[in-house]
Amino acid sequence: MSRLVLTNVNLLDGDSPPVSNRTIVIDGDRIVSVGSHPQGIEEADRVVDLAGRTVMPGMATCHYHSTYPSGMHEGVAPYGYEYPPGYQALIAHRNLLTALEQGYTIVVGAGAACDVDPAIRQAIDDGFVQGPRFTPSGRELSTTGHANDLLLPWYWRLPTLGAARNCDGPEAFTLAVREEAKIGVEVIKLFVTRGHLVPGGNEVMEMTRDELAAAIDAAHSRQILIRGHITGKRAIMLAIELGIDIVDHCDEMDDEVIAALAETGTSVVPSVHYPKVVAEFTEARDPDAAAEMRRGLQFMFDALPKAEAAGVRLLLGDDYGGLRLRHGDYGDELHTYVDDVGISPLAVIKWATRHGAEVISRNDDLGTVAAGKIADLLVIDGDPSLDIGLLADKNPVAVLKGGEVVSGALPG
Ligand SMILES: [Zn+2]
């Protein structure tokens, strides 16, 4: 098979500012060299002059609900029971394919219904369907009476929700984690607190210390990741201490929390885009509630540049498919981080690439453009480090997964 040689590249390697006039040589699924000029090009090589277009690593979206129905069937059924499981699998696969086409070659789950995620991951691995490199999630684990558990009338007496499972006591969490791991879930999602659009205050812990420790230990003993919806400082600090891998939302991320995150290397998905959208929507109906949401958001907007400066591993991802955020609008959060929060496009690109590969421990293979790495690459018209909107426009020139063009086309 001929090698692919990309010349006249503006390189955004996922780590550093752009460098123009690079040549990238790809052999099979791997990058074999990244250099200043074409060297050792062989007659059989396919040479593509990118005429100054940008090549960067594929991006990662790391808080993904594959089965969220994007407003379809809204309010008709409880979470995870909107459609039969087979239908939900079709929805999830369509969403994952959309993510790949928009340049997200890594997707990390944050909760999904009915065993759907592991099955799709298997189908992608088998080559039966196309899809991103996908870390499957499963049912979200909550305690009895948590907000997820109150979504449907108690007198229906359903044993569990379609996308949530109730656990009480450390043993129940251990069993639930092991059962999810057995079906192929690779990232467990816990509901540790309310807050961040889940009704209730940030400060109330809805899991005990022993439950949290048992869940984290069970996940790590099966060598899978564990993450938590955690908004209040006390719960965030406890989860960091007990070794959680990903804090979702992290609404009370003050200086002490930032220091603990930086020291331990714990990842954070701030996911501030969804509450921003909900606050805008709430404005007309309930200005007081909107103002309260804006105060919380402003705290995070002020904290994020400090966390970035401290070296916290911040990640992209949000509740796409939730009530007011549609799957496919993944680029919108890029604008939020750059335009509202004031993070530089280059830093957001690092969150989207290098950090995404690190959180799934694939940084030896993915996340940057360098010799020896797998060729999961985006070709973009223009330079996204100057204009993040170029990444948000949903249409990369080409998306390569393992050296193969899986969306768009290389020029010429
Ligand atoms: Zn979520």
PDB file of C-alpha atoms and ligand atoms in Angstrom, residues 63 65 68 110 140 189 191 229 249 318-319, ligand 1:
ATOM      1  CA  HIS A  63     -18.920  14.079  28.332  1.00  0.00           C
ATOM      2  CA  HIS A  65     -24.602  10.889  26.225  1.00  0.00           C
ATOM      3  CA  TYR A  68     -29.855  11.477  24.711  1.00  0.00           C
ATOM      4  CA  ALA A 110     -20.925  10.022  30.461  1.00  0.00           C
ATOM      5  CA  GLU A 140     -25.609   6.344  35.737  1.00  0.00           C
ATOM      6  CA  LYS A 189     -20.746   7.646  35.903  1.00  0.00           C
ATOM      7  CA  PHE A 191     -24.248  11.101  40.716  1.00  0.00           C
ATOM      8  CA  HIS A 229     -21.488  14.613  38.505  1.00  0.00           C
ATOM      9  CA  HIS A 249     -19.096  20.161  36.071  1.00  0.00           C
ATOM     10  CA  ASP A 318     -21.301  18.744  27.323  1.00  0.00           C
ATOM     11  CA  ASP A 319     -24.872  17.500  27.653  1.00  0.00           C
TER      12      ASP A 319
HETATM   13 ZN    ZN B   1     -24.271  14.756  31.502  1.00  0.00          ZN
END
